Coordinates of C-alpha atoms in Angstrom, one line a residue:
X1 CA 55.0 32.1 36.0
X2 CA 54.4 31.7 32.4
X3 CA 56.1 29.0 30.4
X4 CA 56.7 27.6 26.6
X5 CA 55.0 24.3 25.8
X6 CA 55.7 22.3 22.7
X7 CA 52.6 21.0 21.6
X8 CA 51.4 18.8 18.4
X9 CA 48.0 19.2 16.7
X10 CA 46.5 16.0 15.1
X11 CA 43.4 14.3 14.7
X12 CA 41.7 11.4 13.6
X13 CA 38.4 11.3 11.5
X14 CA 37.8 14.7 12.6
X15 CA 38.3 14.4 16.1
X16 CA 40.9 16.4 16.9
X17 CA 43.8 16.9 19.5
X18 CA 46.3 18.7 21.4
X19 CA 49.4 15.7 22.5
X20 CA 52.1 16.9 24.7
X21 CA 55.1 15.1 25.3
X22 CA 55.6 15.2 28.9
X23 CA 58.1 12.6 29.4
X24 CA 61.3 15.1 27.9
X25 CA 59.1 18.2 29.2
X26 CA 57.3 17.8 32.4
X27 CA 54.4 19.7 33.2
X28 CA 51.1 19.4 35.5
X29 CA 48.6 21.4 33.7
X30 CA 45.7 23.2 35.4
X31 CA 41.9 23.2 34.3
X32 CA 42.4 26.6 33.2
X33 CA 45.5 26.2 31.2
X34 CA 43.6 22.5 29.6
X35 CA 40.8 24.9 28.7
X36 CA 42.9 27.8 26.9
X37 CA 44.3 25.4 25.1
X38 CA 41.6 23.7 23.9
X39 CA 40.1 27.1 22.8
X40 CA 39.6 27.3 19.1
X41 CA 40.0 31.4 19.2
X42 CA 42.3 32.2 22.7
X43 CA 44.5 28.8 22.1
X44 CA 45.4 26.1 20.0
X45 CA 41.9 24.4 19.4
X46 CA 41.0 20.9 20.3
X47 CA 38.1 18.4 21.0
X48 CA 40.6 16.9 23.9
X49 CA 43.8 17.2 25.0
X50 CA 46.1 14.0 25.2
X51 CA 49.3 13.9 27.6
X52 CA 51.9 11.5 27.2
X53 CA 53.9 10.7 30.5
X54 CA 56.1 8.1 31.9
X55 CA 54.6 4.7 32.6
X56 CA 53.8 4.2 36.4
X57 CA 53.2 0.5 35.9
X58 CA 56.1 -1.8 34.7
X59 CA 55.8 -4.1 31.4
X60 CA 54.1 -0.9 29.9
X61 CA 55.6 1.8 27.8
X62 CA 53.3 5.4 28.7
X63 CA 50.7 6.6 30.8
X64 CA 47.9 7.7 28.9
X65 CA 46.3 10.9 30.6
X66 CA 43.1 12.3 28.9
X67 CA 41.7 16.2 29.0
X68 CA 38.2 17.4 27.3
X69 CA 37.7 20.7 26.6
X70 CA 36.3 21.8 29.6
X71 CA 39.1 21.1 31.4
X72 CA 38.0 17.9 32.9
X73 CA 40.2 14.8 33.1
X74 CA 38.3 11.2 31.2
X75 CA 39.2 7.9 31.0
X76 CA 39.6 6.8 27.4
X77 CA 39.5 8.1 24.0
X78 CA 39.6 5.7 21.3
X79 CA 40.4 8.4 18.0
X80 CA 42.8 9.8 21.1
X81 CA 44.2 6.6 21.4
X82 CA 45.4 6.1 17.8
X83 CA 47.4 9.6 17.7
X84 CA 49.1 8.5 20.6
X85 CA 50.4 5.7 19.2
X86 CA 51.8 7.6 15.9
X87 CA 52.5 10.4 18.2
X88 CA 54.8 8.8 20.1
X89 CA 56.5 6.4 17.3
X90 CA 57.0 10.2 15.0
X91 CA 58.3 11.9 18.3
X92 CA 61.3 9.2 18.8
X93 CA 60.1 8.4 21.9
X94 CA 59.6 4.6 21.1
X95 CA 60.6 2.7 18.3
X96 CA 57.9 -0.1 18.9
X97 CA 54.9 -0.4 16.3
X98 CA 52.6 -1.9 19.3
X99 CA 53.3 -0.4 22.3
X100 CA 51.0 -1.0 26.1
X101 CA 49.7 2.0 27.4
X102 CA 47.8 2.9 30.7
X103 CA 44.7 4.8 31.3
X104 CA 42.9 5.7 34.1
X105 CA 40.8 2.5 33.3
X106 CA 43.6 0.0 32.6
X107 CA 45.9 -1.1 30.1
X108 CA 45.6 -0.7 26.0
X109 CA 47.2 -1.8 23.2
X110 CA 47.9 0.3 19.9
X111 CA 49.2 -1.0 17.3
X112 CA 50.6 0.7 13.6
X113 CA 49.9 -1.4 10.7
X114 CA 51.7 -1.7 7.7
X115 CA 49.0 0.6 5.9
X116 CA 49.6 3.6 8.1
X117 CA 46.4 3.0 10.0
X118 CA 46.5 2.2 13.4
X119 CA 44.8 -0.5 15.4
X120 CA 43.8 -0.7 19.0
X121 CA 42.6 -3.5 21.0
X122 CA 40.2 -0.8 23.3
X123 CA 39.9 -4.1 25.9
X124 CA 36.5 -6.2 27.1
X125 CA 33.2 -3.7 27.2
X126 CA 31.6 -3.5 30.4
X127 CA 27.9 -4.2 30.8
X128 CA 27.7 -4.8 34.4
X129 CA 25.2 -1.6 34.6
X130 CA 26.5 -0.9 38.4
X131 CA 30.4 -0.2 36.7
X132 CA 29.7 1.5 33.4
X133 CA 28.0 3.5 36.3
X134 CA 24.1 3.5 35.1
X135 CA 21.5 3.1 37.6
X136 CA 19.3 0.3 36.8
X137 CA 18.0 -2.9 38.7
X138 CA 18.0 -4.5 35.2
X139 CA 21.1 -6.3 33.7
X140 CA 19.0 -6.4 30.4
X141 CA 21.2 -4.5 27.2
X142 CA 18.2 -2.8 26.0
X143 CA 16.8 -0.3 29.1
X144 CA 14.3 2.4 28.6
X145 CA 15.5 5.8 29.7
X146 CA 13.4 8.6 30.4
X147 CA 14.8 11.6 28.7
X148 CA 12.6 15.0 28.7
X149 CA 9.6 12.4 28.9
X150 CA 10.0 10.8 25.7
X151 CA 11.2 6.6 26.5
X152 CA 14.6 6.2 24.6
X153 CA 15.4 2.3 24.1
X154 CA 19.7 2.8 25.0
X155 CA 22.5 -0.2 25.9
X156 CA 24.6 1.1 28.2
X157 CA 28.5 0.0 27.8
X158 CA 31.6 1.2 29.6
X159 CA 34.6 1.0 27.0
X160 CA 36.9 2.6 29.7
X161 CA 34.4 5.4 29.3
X162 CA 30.5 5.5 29.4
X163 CA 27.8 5.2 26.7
X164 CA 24.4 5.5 25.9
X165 CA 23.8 3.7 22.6
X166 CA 20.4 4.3 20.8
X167 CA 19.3 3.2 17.1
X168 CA 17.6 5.8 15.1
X169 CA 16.5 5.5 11.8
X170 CA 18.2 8.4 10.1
X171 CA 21.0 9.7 11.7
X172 CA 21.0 13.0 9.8
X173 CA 17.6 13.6 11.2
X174 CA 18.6 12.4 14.9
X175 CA 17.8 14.4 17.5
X176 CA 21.9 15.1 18.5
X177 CA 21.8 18.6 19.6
X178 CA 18.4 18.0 21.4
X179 CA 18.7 14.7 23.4
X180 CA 22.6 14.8 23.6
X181 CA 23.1 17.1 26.6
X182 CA 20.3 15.4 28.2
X183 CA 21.2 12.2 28.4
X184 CA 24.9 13.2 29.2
X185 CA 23.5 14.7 32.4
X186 CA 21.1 12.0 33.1
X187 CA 21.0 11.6 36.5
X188 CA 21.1 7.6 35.9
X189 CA 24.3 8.6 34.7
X190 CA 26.2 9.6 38.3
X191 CA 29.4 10.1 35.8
X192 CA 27.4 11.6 33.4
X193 CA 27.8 9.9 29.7
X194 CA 29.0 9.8 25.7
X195 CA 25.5 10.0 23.5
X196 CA 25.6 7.6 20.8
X197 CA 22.9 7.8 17.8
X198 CA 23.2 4.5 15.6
X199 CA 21.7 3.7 12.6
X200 CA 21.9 0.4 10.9
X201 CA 22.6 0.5 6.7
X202 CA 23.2 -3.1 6.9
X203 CA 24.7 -6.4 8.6
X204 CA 28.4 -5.2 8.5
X205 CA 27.9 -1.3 8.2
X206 CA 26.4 1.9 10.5
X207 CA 26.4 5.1 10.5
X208 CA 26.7 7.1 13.7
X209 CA 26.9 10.2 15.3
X210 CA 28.3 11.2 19.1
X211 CA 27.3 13.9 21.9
X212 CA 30.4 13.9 23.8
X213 CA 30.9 14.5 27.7
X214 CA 32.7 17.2 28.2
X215 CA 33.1 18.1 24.3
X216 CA 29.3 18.2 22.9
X217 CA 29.3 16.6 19.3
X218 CA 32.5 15.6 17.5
X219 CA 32.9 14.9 13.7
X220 CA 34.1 11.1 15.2
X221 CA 34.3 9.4 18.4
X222 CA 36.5 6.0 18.6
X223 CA 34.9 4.6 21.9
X224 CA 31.6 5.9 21.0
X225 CA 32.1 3.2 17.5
X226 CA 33.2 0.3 19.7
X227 CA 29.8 0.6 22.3
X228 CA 27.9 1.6 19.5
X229 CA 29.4 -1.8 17.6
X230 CA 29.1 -3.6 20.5
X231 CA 25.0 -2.2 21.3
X232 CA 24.3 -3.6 17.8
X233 CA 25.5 -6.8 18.1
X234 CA 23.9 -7.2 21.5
X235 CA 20.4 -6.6 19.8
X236 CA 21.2 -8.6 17.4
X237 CA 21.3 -6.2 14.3
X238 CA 24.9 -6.2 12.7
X239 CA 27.7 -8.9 12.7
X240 CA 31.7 -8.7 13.6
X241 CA 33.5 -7.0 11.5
X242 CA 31.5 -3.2 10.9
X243 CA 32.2 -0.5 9.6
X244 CA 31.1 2.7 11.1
X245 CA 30.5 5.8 9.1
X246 CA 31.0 9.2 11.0
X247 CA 31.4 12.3 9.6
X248 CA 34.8 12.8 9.9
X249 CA 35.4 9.4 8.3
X250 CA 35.0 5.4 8.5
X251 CA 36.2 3.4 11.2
X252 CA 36.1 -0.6 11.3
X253 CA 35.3 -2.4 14.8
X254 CA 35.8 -5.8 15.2
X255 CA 34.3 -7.9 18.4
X256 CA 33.5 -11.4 18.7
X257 CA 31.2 -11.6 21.6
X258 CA 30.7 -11.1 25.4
X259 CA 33.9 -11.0 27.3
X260 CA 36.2 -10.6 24.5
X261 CA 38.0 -7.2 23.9
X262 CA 37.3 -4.9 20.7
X263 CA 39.1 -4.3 18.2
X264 CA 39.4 -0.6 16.4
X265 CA 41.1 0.2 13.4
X266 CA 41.2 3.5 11.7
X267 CA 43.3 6.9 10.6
X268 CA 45.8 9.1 13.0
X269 CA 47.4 12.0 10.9
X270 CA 49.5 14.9 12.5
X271 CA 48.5 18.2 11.1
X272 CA 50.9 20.7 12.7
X273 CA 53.8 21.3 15.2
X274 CA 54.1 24.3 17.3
X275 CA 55.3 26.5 20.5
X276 CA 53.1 28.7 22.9
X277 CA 53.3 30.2 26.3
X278 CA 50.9 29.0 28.8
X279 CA 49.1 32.1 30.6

């Protein structure tokens, strides 16, 4: 049986999202119904699709649930993660700046500044190869990976989602479209994985470009910026804070080391409010 859904469109940097308030209108929604719409000709049009539920955990505020296009449910999504923080704060549905919110990978922290930006404390990257998952019998942050039988140099990092981080000289000349899907599918990748293409303009600045799972290539990706960050200063080539250039816009990542959490700060802007009937 068809229903209405409220929905609200916003993005950040580019990336952009479908949120629906599920706490005052519940709803499960299937893979089909996710994918119509996240369809930018049938639906409303969206990288992912962000759901805001009812916290199952006490001491937090939401549950945090994350769709790509395809239909597929993730774990994180940093750009994601800042519209849901202004999403919910707009809606009336908190009246706290800096709420706690659960993922599918634990608990984060947004937090609206004065500025109108938001900043959210994305939690401690995971490098333990064996649970970012990537298959390796190296714990070493640099690993070569065979893709299409060139040797990429990648760091593997799990910010509640995985990534392959690997520093190109130009990223306007990077191979995205190319290497992207293929490293996603990697079958050292067993939950596939977010292609990250970092170049270094200098100690506290890159630019960057991400093949998402699920989504392909997004003008921004906020987890893609902190393992990208966090890749960098692992090899040794930028410094906390950077700011990371993306073509829908500049983010800044701060992280002081290994076993400390990161840091994002960056836009979240609602662009439209709407109704439509699910099929």
């Amino acid at each position: 049986m068809s229903r209405k859904l409220a929905f609200t469109k916003m993005q950040g940097l580019g990336n952009d999202f479908v949120m629906i308030d599920a706490v005052r209108q519940p709803i499960q929604l299937t893979e089909d119904q996710v994918r119509y719409l996240a369809d930018r000709h049938f639906g409303v049009g969206c990288d992912q699709l962000l759901v805001v539920e009812p916290a199952q955990t006490p001491g937090v505020d939401f549950r945090y649930r994350i769709f790509n296009a395809d239909g597929g449910e993730v774990e994180q999504c940093g750009n994601g993660a800042r519209c849901f923080a202004r999403f919910v704060f707009e809606q009336g549905l908190t009246d706290k700046r800096e709420i706690r919110v659960e993922t599918k990978k634990g608990i984060i922290a947004p937090r609206l500044e004065a500025d109108g930006n938001v900043t959210v404390d994305m939690g401690v990257p995971v490098l333990n190869p064996a649970d970012v998952p990537f298959v390796s019998d190296s714990d070493a942050y640099v690993q070569p990976l065979d893709v299409a039988g060139t040797s990429v140099a990648i760091t593997a990092v799990s910010m509640g989602n995985p990534h392959a981080v690997q520093v190109v000289a130009d990223v306007d000349t990077a191979p995205v479209a190319e290497q992207g899907p293929l490293i996603e599918h990697h079958p050292r990748f067993p939950a596939r994985v977010n292609a990250g293409f970092l170049q270094v303009v200098d100690e506290h600045r890159v630019r960057l470009r991400v093949f998402e799972r699920g989504a392909g290539e997004t003008l921004a990706c906020g987890t893609g910026a902190c393992a990208a960050v966090v890749a960098g200063i692992l090899r040794g080539l930028v410094a906390s804070p950077v700011a990371v250039e993306t073509r829908g816009g500049e983010l800044t990542i701060a992280w002081n080391g290994v076993g400390t959490p990161v840091l994002m700060t960056g836009p979240a802007v609602t662009v439209f409010s709407g109704e439509l009937t699910l099929p």
